[in-house]
PDB file of C-alpha atoms and ligand atoms in Angstrom:
ATOM      1  CA  UNK X 242    -199.129   4.758  44.615  1.00 56.00           C
ATOM      2  CA  UNK X 243    -200.601   2.023  42.448  1.00 66.00           C
ATOM      3  CA  UNK X 244    -198.644  -0.922  41.094  1.00 66.00           C
ATOM      4  CA  UNK X 245    -198.798  -1.111  37.300  1.00 79.00           C
ATOM      5  CA  UNK X 246    -200.568  -4.117  35.859  1.00 91.00           C
ATOM      6  CA  UNK X 247    -198.697  -7.291  34.991  1.00 96.00           C
ATOM      7  CA  UNK X 248    -197.449  -6.853  31.397  1.00 96.00           C
ATOM      8  CA  UNK X 249    -196.616 -10.507  30.739  1.00 97.00           C
ATOM      9  CA  UNK X 250    -198.291 -12.601  28.023  1.00 95.00           C
ATOM     10  CA  UNK X 251    -198.702 -15.621  30.326  1.00 96.00           C
ATOM     11  CA  UNK X 252    -199.571 -15.522  34.023  1.00 96.00           C
ATOM     12  CA  UNK X 253    -201.173 -17.907  36.474  1.00 96.00           C
ATOM     13  CA  UNK X 254    -198.788 -20.846  36.123  1.00 98.00           C
ATOM     14  CA  UNK X 255    -197.440 -22.446  39.331  1.00 98.00           C
ATOM     15  CA  UNK X 256    -194.977 -20.222  41.183  1.00 98.00           C
ATOM     16  CA  UNK X 257    -191.771 -21.883  39.910  1.00 98.00           C
ATOM     17  CA  UNK X 258    -192.852 -21.582  36.283  1.00 98.00           C
ATOM     18  CA  UNK X 259    -194.371 -18.170  36.785  1.00 98.00           C
ATOM     19  CA  UNK X 260    -190.929 -17.083  37.932  1.00 98.00           C
ATOM     20  CA  UNK X 261    -189.439 -18.385  34.674  1.00 98.00           C
ATOM     21  CA  UNK X 262    -192.210 -16.567  32.819  1.00 98.00           C
ATOM     22  CA  UNK X 263    -190.842 -13.233  34.011  1.00 98.00           C
ATOM     23  CA  UNK X 264    -188.748 -13.519  30.841  1.00 98.00           C
ATOM     24  CA  UNK X 265    -190.519 -13.544  27.481  1.00 97.00           C
ATOM     25  CA  UNK X 266    -189.802 -12.641  23.892  1.00 95.00           C
ATOM     26  CA  UNK X 267    -191.535  -9.760  22.175  1.00 92.00           C
ATOM     27  CA  UNK X 268    -190.706  -9.299  18.520  1.00 89.00           C
ATOM     28  CA  UNK X 269    -187.377 -11.048  18.968  1.00 89.00           C
ATOM     29  CA  UNK X 270    -186.325  -9.089  22.053  1.00 96.00           C
ATOM     30  CA  UNK X 271    -186.267 -10.739  25.482  1.00 97.00           C
ATOM     31  CA  UNK X 272    -188.222  -8.750  28.072  1.00 98.00           C
ATOM     32  CA  UNK X 273    -187.561  -9.106  31.786  1.00 98.00           C
ATOM     33  CA  UNK X 274    -190.107  -8.206  34.457  1.00 98.00           C
ATOM     34  CA  UNK X 275    -187.402  -8.643  37.107  1.00 98.00           C
ATOM     35  CA  UNK X 276    -185.095  -5.960  35.773  1.00 97.00           C
ATOM     36  CA  UNK X 277    -185.896  -3.764  38.774  1.00 97.00           C
ATOM     37  CA  UNK X 278    -187.848  -3.517  42.004  1.00 97.00           C
ATOM     38  CA  UNK X 279    -190.892  -2.020  40.239  1.00 97.00           C
ATOM     39  CA  UNK X 280    -191.317  -5.194  38.220  1.00 97.00           C
ATOM     40  CA  UNK X 281    -190.646  -7.216  41.354  1.00 98.00           C
ATOM     41  CA  UNK X 282    -193.573  -5.464  43.053  1.00 97.00           C
ATOM     42  CA  UNK X 283    -195.809  -6.464  40.134  1.00 98.00           C
ATOM     43  CA  UNK X 284    -194.618 -10.072  40.342  1.00 98.00           C
ATOM     44  CA  UNK X 285    -195.140 -10.320  44.110  1.00 98.00           C
ATOM     45  CA  UNK X 286    -198.649  -8.909  43.730  1.00 97.00           C
ATOM     46  CA  UNK X 287    -199.527 -11.300  40.905  1.00 97.00           C
ATOM     47  CA  UNK X 288    -198.500 -14.240  43.064  1.00 97.00           C
ATOM     48  CA  UNK X 289    -200.194 -13.162  46.276  1.00 96.00           C
ATOM     49  CA  UNK X 290    -196.854 -12.523  47.986  1.00 96.00           C
ATOM     50  CA  UNK X 291    -196.946  -8.731  48.169  1.00 95.00           C
ATOM     51  CA  UNK X 292    -198.191  -8.504  51.742  1.00 91.00           C
ATOM     52  CA  UNK X 293    -195.531 -10.730  53.268  1.00 92.00           C
ATOM     53  CA  UNK X 294    -192.477  -9.843  51.207  1.00 95.00           C
ATOM     54  CA  UNK X 295    -190.833  -6.526  50.432  1.00 95.00           C
ATOM     55  CA  UNK X 296    -190.097  -5.484  46.855  1.00 97.00           C
ATOM     56  CA  UNK X 297    -186.517  -4.538  47.613  1.00 97.00           C
ATOM     57  CA  UNK X 298    -183.112  -5.091  46.051  1.00 98.00           C
ATOM     58  CA  UNK X 299    -182.211  -8.098  48.202  1.00 98.00           C
ATOM     59  CA  UNK X 300    -185.389 -10.009  47.438  1.00 98.00           C
ATOM     60  CA  UNK X 301    -184.847  -9.188  43.771  1.00 98.00           C
ATOM     61  CA  UNK X 302    -181.283 -10.490  43.776  1.00 98.00           C
ATOM     62  CA  UNK X 303    -182.262 -13.754  45.449  1.00 98.00           C
ATOM     63  CA  UNK X 304    -185.231 -14.223  43.189  1.00 98.00           C
ATOM     64  CA  UNK X 305    -183.024 -13.770  40.122  1.00 98.00           C
ATOM     65  CA  UNK X 306    -180.656 -16.383  41.512  1.00 98.00           C
ATOM     66  CA  UNK X 307    -183.570 -18.791  42.006  1.00 98.00           C
ATOM     67  CA  UNK X 308    -184.762 -18.067  38.479  1.00 98.00           C
ATOM     68  CA  UNK X 309    -181.351 -18.906  37.019  1.00 98.00           C
ATOM     69  CA  UNK X 310    -181.268 -22.149  39.013  1.00 98.00           C
ATOM     70  CA  UNK X 311    -184.778 -23.151  37.918  1.00 98.00           C
ATOM     71  CA  UNK X 312    -184.061 -22.251  34.322  1.00 96.00           C
ATOM     72  CA  UNK X 313    -181.056 -24.485  34.400  1.00 96.00           C
ATOM     73  CA  UNK X 314    -183.121 -27.288  35.940  1.00 96.00           C
ATOM     74  CA  UNK X 315    -186.042 -27.013  33.516  1.00 94.00           C
ATOM     75  CA  UNK X 316    -184.020 -26.427  30.356  1.00 90.00           C
ATOM     76  CA  UNK X 317    -180.976 -28.513  31.185  1.00 89.00           C
ATOM     77  CA  UNK X 318    -182.119 -31.232  33.575  1.00 80.00           C
ATOM     78  CA  UNK X 319    -181.767 -31.881  37.289  1.00 77.00           C
ATOM     79  CA  UNK X 320    -178.279 -33.419  37.175  1.00 84.00           C
ATOM     80  CA  UNK X 321    -176.430 -30.189  36.529  1.00 86.00           C
ATOM     81  CA  UNK X 322    -178.962 -27.924  38.237  1.00 93.00           C
ATOM     82  CA  UNK X 323    -179.452 -29.815  41.490  1.00 95.00           C
ATOM     83  CA  UNK X 324    -176.677 -27.988  43.390  1.00 96.00           C
ATOM     84  CA  UNK X 325    -178.034 -24.613  42.219  1.00 97.00           C
ATOM     85  CA  UNK X 326    -181.617 -25.335  43.278  1.00 97.00           C
ATOM     86  CA  UNK X 327    -180.371 -26.904  46.474  1.00 97.00           C
ATOM     87  CA  UNK X 328    -178.391 -23.767  47.303  1.00 97.00           C
ATOM     88  CA  UNK X 329    -181.628 -21.744  47.166  1.00 98.00           C
ATOM     89  CA  UNK X 330    -183.517 -24.317  49.243  1.00 98.00           C
ATOM     90  CA  UNK X 331    -180.810 -24.173  51.908  1.00 97.00           C
ATOM     91  CA  UNK X 332    -182.129 -20.730  52.919  1.00 98.00           C
ATOM     92  CA  UNK X 333    -185.398 -22.075  54.287  1.00 97.00           C
ATOM     93  CA  UNK X 334    -187.016 -25.085  55.856  1.00 96.00           C
ATOM     94  CA  UNK X 335    -190.435 -26.447  56.627  1.00 94.00           C
ATOM     95  CA  UNK X 336    -191.655 -26.548  60.171  1.00 96.00           C
ATOM     96  CA  UNK X 337    -194.279 -29.207  60.866  1.00 96.00           C
ATOM     97  CA  UNK X 338    -196.954 -28.074  63.327  1.00 95.00           C
ATOM     98  CA  UNK X 339    -200.194 -29.051  64.915  1.00 97.00           C
ATOM     99  CA  UNK X 340    -202.585 -26.106  64.991  1.00 95.00           C
ATOM    100  CA  UNK X 341    -206.186 -25.846  66.277  1.00 96.00           C
ATOM    101  CA  UNK X 342    -207.236 -26.358  62.636  1.00 96.00           C
ATOM    102  CA  UNK X 343    -205.158 -29.515  62.222  1.00 97.00           C
ATOM    103  CA  UNK X 344    -201.730 -30.322  60.847  1.00 97.00           C
ATOM    104  CA  UNK X 345    -199.840 -27.544  59.126  1.00 96.00           C
ATOM    105  CA  UNK X 346    -196.503 -26.976  57.488  1.00 93.00           C
ATOM    106  CA  UNK X 347    -194.973 -23.544  57.649  1.00 93.00           C
ATOM    107  CA  UNK X 348    -191.923 -22.296  55.828  1.00 94.00           C
ATOM    108  CA  UNK X 349    -189.243 -20.641  57.933  1.00 95.00           C
ATOM    109  CA  UNK X 350    -186.441 -18.468  56.653  1.00 95.00           C
ATOM    110  CA  UNK X 351    -183.286 -17.473  58.478  1.00 90.00           C
ATOM    111  CA  UNK X 352    -183.189 -14.420  56.210  1.00 96.00           C
ATOM    112  CA  UNK X 353    -186.654 -13.258  55.141  1.00 96.00           C
ATOM    113  CA  UNK X 354    -185.340 -11.811  51.879  1.00 98.00           C
ATOM    114  CA  UNK X 355    -184.912 -15.398  50.632  1.00 98.00           C
ATOM    115  CA  UNK X 356    -188.639 -16.096  51.115  1.00 97.00           C
ATOM    116  CA  UNK X 357    -189.986 -15.696  47.568  1.00 98.00           C
ATOM    117  CA  UNK X 358    -186.927 -17.380  46.018  1.00 98.00           C
ATOM    118  CA  UNK X 359    -187.263 -20.337  48.385  1.00 98.00           C
ATOM    119  CA  UNK X 360    -191.006 -20.661  47.775  1.00 98.00           C
ATOM    120  CA  UNK X 361    -190.412 -20.813  44.020  1.00 98.00           C
ATOM    121  CA  UNK X 362    -187.711 -23.494  44.376  1.00 98.00           C
ATOM    122  CA  UNK X 363    -189.910 -25.457  46.742  1.00 97.00           C
ATOM    123  CA  UNK X 364    -192.780 -25.258  44.260  1.00 98.00           C
ATOM    124  CA  UNK X 365    -190.498 -26.759  41.607  1.00 97.00           C
ATOM    125  CA  UNK X 366    -190.011 -29.804  43.846  1.00 96.00           C
ATOM    126  CA  UNK X 367    -193.787 -30.111  44.149  1.00 97.00           C
ATOM    127  CA  UNK X 368    -194.173 -30.007  40.369  1.00 97.00           C
ATOM    128  CA  UNK X 369    -191.517 -32.708  40.021  1.00 95.00           C
ATOM    129  CA  UNK X 370    -193.516 -34.829  42.450  1.00 96.00           C
ATOM    130  CA  UNK X 371    -196.783 -34.197  40.608  1.00 97.00           C
ATOM    131  CA  UNK X 372    -195.491 -34.882  37.105  1.00 96.00           C
ATOM    132  CA  UNK X 373    -192.086 -33.935  35.740  1.00 94.00           C
ATOM    133  CA  UNK X 374    -193.216 -34.686  32.182  1.00 94.00           C
ATOM    134  CA  UNK X 375    -195.886 -32.023  32.528  1.00 97.00           C
ATOM    135  CA  UNK X 376    -193.368 -29.250  33.024  1.00 96.00           C
ATOM    136  CA  UNK X 377    -193.142 -27.906  29.477  1.00 96.00           C
ATOM    137  CA  UNK X 378    -191.655 -25.215  27.349  1.00 95.00           C
ATOM    138  CA  UNK X 379    -194.008 -23.702  24.771  1.00 96.00           C
ATOM    139  CA  UNK X 380    -193.580 -25.333  21.356  1.00 95.00           C
ATOM    140  CA  UNK X 381    -193.621 -21.925  19.659  1.00 93.00           C
ATOM    141  CA  UNK X 382    -190.326 -21.444  17.831  1.00 88.00           C
ATOM    142  CA  UNK X 383    -189.123 -18.242  19.461  1.00 91.00           C
ATOM    143  CA  UNK X 384    -191.183 -18.598  22.636  1.00 95.00           C
ATOM    144  CA  UNK X 385    -189.453 -19.091  25.994  1.00 96.00           C
ATOM    145  CA  UNK X 386    -192.563 -19.404  28.176  1.00 97.00           C
ATOM    146  CA  UNK X 387    -193.159 -22.402  30.424  1.00 97.00           C
ATOM    147  CA  UNK X 388    -196.305 -24.037  31.723  1.00 98.00           C
ATOM    148  CA  UNK X 389    -197.495 -26.986  33.773  1.00 98.00           C
ATOM    149  CA  UNK X 390    -199.749 -29.080  31.588  1.00 97.00           C
ATOM    150  CA  UNK X 391    -202.922 -29.811  33.536  1.00 95.00           C
ATOM    151  CA  UNK X 392    -204.898 -30.964  30.498  1.00 93.00           C
ATOM    152  CA  UNK X 393    -206.436 -34.388  30.903  1.00 93.00           C
ATOM    153  CA  UNK X 394    -204.429 -36.086  28.195  1.00 93.00           C
ATOM    154  CA  UNK X 395    -201.274 -34.071  28.719  1.00 93.00           C
ATOM    155  CA  UNK X 396    -201.383 -32.667  25.205  1.00 94.00           C
ATOM    156  CA  UNK X 397    -200.985 -28.946  25.816  1.00 95.00           C
ATOM    157  CA  UNK X 398    -198.274 -27.566  23.517  1.00 95.00           C
ATOM    158  CA  UNK X 399    -198.642 -23.804  23.608  1.00 95.00           C
ATOM    159  CA  UNK X 400    -198.349 -21.025  26.160  1.00 95.00           C
ATOM    160  CA  UNK X 401    -201.661 -19.884  24.706  1.00 92.00           C
ATOM    161  CA  UNK X 402    -203.713 -20.744  21.659  1.00 88.00           C
ATOM    162  CA  UNK X 403    -204.187 -17.047  20.979  1.00 86.00           C
ATOM    163  CA  UNK X 404    -200.458 -16.404  20.690  1.00 85.00           C
ATOM    164  CA  UNK X 405    -198.233 -19.322  19.679  1.00 92.00           C
ATOM    165  CA  UNK X 406    -200.998 -21.812  18.817  1.00 87.00           C
ATOM    166  CA  UNK X 407    -202.531 -19.573  16.171  1.00 85.00           C
ATOM    167  CA  UNK X 408    -199.145 -18.592  14.807  1.00 79.00           C
ATOM    168  CA  UNK X 409    -198.309 -22.248  14.231  1.00 74.00           C
ATOM    169  CA  UNK X 410    -201.680 -22.855  12.600  1.00 76.00           C
ATOM    170  CA  UNK X 411    -201.210 -19.876  10.312  1.00 78.00           C
ATOM    171  CA  UNK X 412    -197.737 -20.961   9.210  1.00 76.00           C
ATOM    172  CA  UNK X 413    -198.964 -24.521   8.503  1.00 75.00           C
ATOM    173  CA  UNK X 414    -201.785 -23.042   6.452  1.00 72.00           C
ATOM    174  CA  UNK X 415    -199.322 -20.853   4.582  1.00 69.00           C
ATOM    175  CA  UNK X 416    -197.062 -23.832   3.817  1.00 74.00           C
ATOM    176  CA  UNK X 417    -200.019 -25.855   2.538  1.00 74.00           C
ATOM    177  CA  UNK X 418    -201.322 -23.089   0.331  1.00 73.00           C
ATOM    178  CA  UNK X 419    -197.873 -22.686  -1.244  1.00 71.00           C
ATOM    179  CA  UNK X 420    -197.643 -26.393  -1.978  1.00 68.00           C
ATOM    180  CA  UNK X 421    -201.123 -26.406  -3.524  1.00 55.00           C
TER     181      UNK X 421
HETATM  182 ZN1   ZN M 297    -195.583 -19.602  23.364  1.00 59.95          ZN
END
Protein backbone atom coordinates (compact mmCIF):
# COMPACT_ATOMS: atom_id res chain seq x y z
CA UNK A 1 0.00 0.00 0.00
CA UNK A 2 1.39 3.40 -0.92
CA UNK A 3 0.37 6.65 0.73
CA UNK A 4 -0.98 9.16 -1.79
CA UNK A 5 1.06 12.30 -2.26
CA UNK A 6 0.40 15.42 -0.22
CA UNK A 7 -2.27 17.40 -2.13
CA UNK A 8 -1.81 20.70 -0.30
CA UNK A 9 -0.72 23.93 -2.02
CA UNK A 10 1.73 24.82 0.77
CA UNK A 11 3.92 22.38 2.70
CA UNK A 12 7.17 22.62 4.60
CA UNK A 13 6.20 25.26 7.16
CA UNK A 14 7.02 24.58 10.83
CA UNK A 15 4.88 21.83 12.35
CA UNK A 16 2.36 24.10 14.12
CA UNK A 17 1.65 26.07 10.95
CA UNK A 18 1.79 23.02 8.76
CA UNK A 19 -1.01 21.65 10.91
CA UNK A 20 -3.07 24.79 10.22
CA UNK A 21 -2.24 24.37 6.54
CA UNK A 22 -4.18 21.11 6.46
CA UNK A 23 -7.09 23.43 5.66
CA UNK A 24 -6.99 25.45 2.45
CA UNK A 25 -9.40 27.03 0.02
CA UNK A 26 -9.79 25.76 -3.52
CA UNK A 27 -12.15 27.74 -5.71
CA UNK A 28 -14.04 29.01 -2.68
CA UNK A 29 -14.41 25.62 -1.01
CA UNK A 30 -12.41 24.76 2.12
CA UNK A 31 -10.51 21.48 1.77
CA UNK A 32 -9.40 19.48 4.78
CA UNK A 33 -6.56 16.96 4.69
CA UNK A 34 -7.54 15.80 8.19
CA UNK A 35 -11.03 14.68 7.27
CA UNK A 36 -10.00 11.04 7.74
CA UNK A 37 -7.17 8.72 8.67
CA UNK A 38 -5.96 8.48 5.05
CA UNK A 39 -5.19 12.19 5.03
CA UNK A 40 -3.68 11.85 8.49
CA UNK A 41 -1.25 9.25 7.11
CA UNK A 42 -0.21 11.73 4.41
CA UNK A 43 0.30 14.48 6.99
CA UNK A 44 2.36 12.28 9.33
CA UNK A 45 4.56 11.22 6.41
CA UNK A 46 5.06 14.80 5.22
CA UNK A 47 6.23 15.80 8.68
CA UNK A 48 8.52 12.85 9.34
CA UNK A 49 6.22 11.48 12.03
CA UNK A 50 4.89 8.41 10.23
CA UNK A 51 7.29 5.93 11.80
CA UNK A 52 6.58 6.86 15.41
CA UNK A 53 2.88 7.63 15.31
CA UNK A 54 -0.09 5.63 14.08
CA UNK A 55 -2.56 7.09 11.60
CA UNK A 56 -5.58 6.09 13.65
CA UNK A 57 -8.81 7.69 14.79
CA UNK A 58 -7.51 8.74 18.21
CA UNK A 59 -4.45 10.52 16.86
CA UNK A 60 -6.72 12.20 14.32
CA UNK A 61 -9.15 13.42 16.96
CA UNK A 62 -6.39 14.86 19.14
CA UNK A 63 -4.68 16.47 16.20
CA UNK A 64 -7.93 18.16 15.17
CA UNK A 65 -8.30 19.46 18.71
CA UNK A 66 -4.76 20.86 18.59
CA UNK A 67 -5.50 22.43 15.22
CA UNK A 68 -8.58 24.19 16.58
CA UNK A 69 -6.58 25.47 19.55
CA UNK A 70 -3.74 26.74 17.34
CA UNK A 71 -6.15 28.33 14.91
CA UNK A 72 -7.73 30.19 17.75
CA UNK A 73 -4.31 31.29 19.00
CA UNK A 74 -2.99 32.42 15.61
CA UNK A 75 -6.18 34.06 14.35
CA UNK A 76 -7.54 35.34 17.64
CA UNK A 77 -4.57 35.90 19.93
CA UNK A 78 -3.09 34.10 22.92
CA UNK A 79 -5.42 35.57 25.55
CA UNK A 80 -8.46 33.56 24.57
CA UNK A 81 -6.56 30.59 23.17
CA UNK A 82 -4.09 30.00 25.99
CA UNK A 83 -6.31 27.55 27.91
CA UNK A 84 -6.98 25.58 24.71
CA UNK A 85 -3.31 25.27 23.76
CA UNK A 86 -2.42 24.57 27.36
CA UNK A 87 -4.94 21.72 27.47
CA UNK A 88 -3.11 20.04 24.57
CA UNK A 89 0.30 20.64 26.16
CA UNK A 90 -0.90 19.02 29.38
CA UNK A 91 -0.74 15.63 27.62
CA UNK A 92 3.04 15.64 27.36
CA UNK A 93 6.19 16.91 28.98
CA UNK A 94 9.86 17.29 28.24
CA UNK A 95 12.35 15.08 29.97
CA UNK A 96 15.84 16.57 30.27
CA UNK A 97 18.61 13.99 29.84
CA UNK A 98 22.31 13.58 29.56
CA UNK A 99 23.18 11.10 26.82
CA UNK A 100 26.57 9.89 25.53
CA UNK A 101 26.15 12.50 22.77
CA UNK A 102 25.49 15.33 25.22
CA UNK A 103 22.42 17.02 26.62
CA UNK A 104 19.07 16.04 25.17
CA UNK A 105 15.43 16.81 25.67
CA UNK A 106 12.89 14.13 24.95
CA UNK A 107 9.15 14.47 24.83
CA UNK A 108 7.15 12.02 26.92
CA UNK A 109 3.47 11.29 26.57
CA UNK A 110 1.22 9.55 29.06
CA UNK A 111 -0.97 8.60 26.10
CA UNK A 112 1.00 8.16 22.88
CA UNK A 113 -1.98 9.15 20.73
CA UNK A 114 -1.45 12.75 21.91
CA UNK A 115 2.10 12.78 20.48
CA UNK A 116 1.61 14.60 17.17
CA UNK A 117 -0.90 17.06 18.68
CA UNK A 118 1.50 17.86 21.53
CA UNK A 119 4.46 18.28 19.18
CA UNK A 120 2.50 20.78 17.09
CA UNK A 121 1.46 22.80 20.16
CA UNK A 122 5.00 22.72 21.47
CA UNK A 123 6.28 23.96 18.11
CA UNK A 124 3.90 26.91 18.37
CA UNK A 125 5.59 27.91 21.63
CA UNK A 126 8.95 27.75 19.86
CA UNK A 127 7.69 30.00 17.08
CA UNK A 128 6.40 32.48 19.67
CA UNK A 129 9.87 32.50 21.21
CA UNK A 130 11.57 32.97 17.84
CA UNK A 131 9.34 35.76 16.57
CA UNK A 132 5.60 36.08 17.11
CA UNK A 133 5.37 38.82 14.48
CA UNK A 134 6.68 36.38 11.90
CA UNK A 135 3.73 34.05 12.27
CA UNK A 136 1.57 35.24 9.38
CA UNK A 137 -1.57 34.56 7.47
CA UNK A 138 -1.27 34.85 3.69
CA UNK A 139 -2.38 38.28 2.46
CA UNK A 140 -4.37 36.69 -0.37
CA UNK A 141 -8.02 37.64 0.03
CA UNK A 142 -9.60 34.20 0.21
CA UNK A 143 -6.46 32.38 1.34
CA UNK A 144 -6.33 30.76 4.79
CA UNK A 145 -2.74 29.46 4.65
CA UNK A 146 -0.17 30.36 7.29
CA UNK A 147 3.60 30.64 7.19
CA UNK A 148 6.56 31.58 9.34
CA UNK A 149 8.35 34.45 7.66
CA UNK A 150 12.05 33.62 7.53
CA UNK A 151 12.89 36.30 4.97
CA UNK A 152 15.65 38.63 6.06
CA UNK A 153 13.55 41.76 6.22
CA UNK A 154 10.37 40.04 7.35
CA UNK A 155 8.48 41.14 4.26
CA UNK A 156 6.96 37.88 3.06
CA UNK A 157 3.24 38.40 2.37
CA UNK A 158 2.12 35.39 0.37
CA UNK A 159 1.84 31.65 0.86
CA UNK A 160 3.54 31.48 -2.53
CA UNK A 161 4.32 33.94 -5.28
CA UNK A 162 3.00 31.46 -7.82
CA UNK A 163 -0.45 31.35 -6.24
CA UNK A 164 -1.56 34.38 -4.22
CA UNK A 165 1.34 36.70 -5.12
CA UNK A 166 0.65 36.52 -8.85
CA UNK A 167 -3.09 36.81 -8.34
CA UNK A 168 -2.59 40.06 -6.45
CA UNK A 169 -0.24 41.36 -9.13
CA UNK A 170 -2.72 40.50 -11.85
CA UNK A 171 -5.61 42.23 -10.10
CA UNK A 172 -3.51 45.37 -9.51
CA UNK A 173 -2.59 45.34 -13.18
CA UNK A 174 -6.24 44.95 -14.12
CA UNK A 175 -7.26 47.87 -11.90
CA UNK A 176 -4.55 50.08 -13.41
CA UNK A 177 -5.45 49.23 -16.97
CA UNK A 178 -9.10 50.10 -16.29
CA UNK A 179 -8.15 53.46 -14.82
CA UNK A 180 -5.90 54.23 -17.79
ZN1 LIG B 1 -2.14 32.45 -0.15
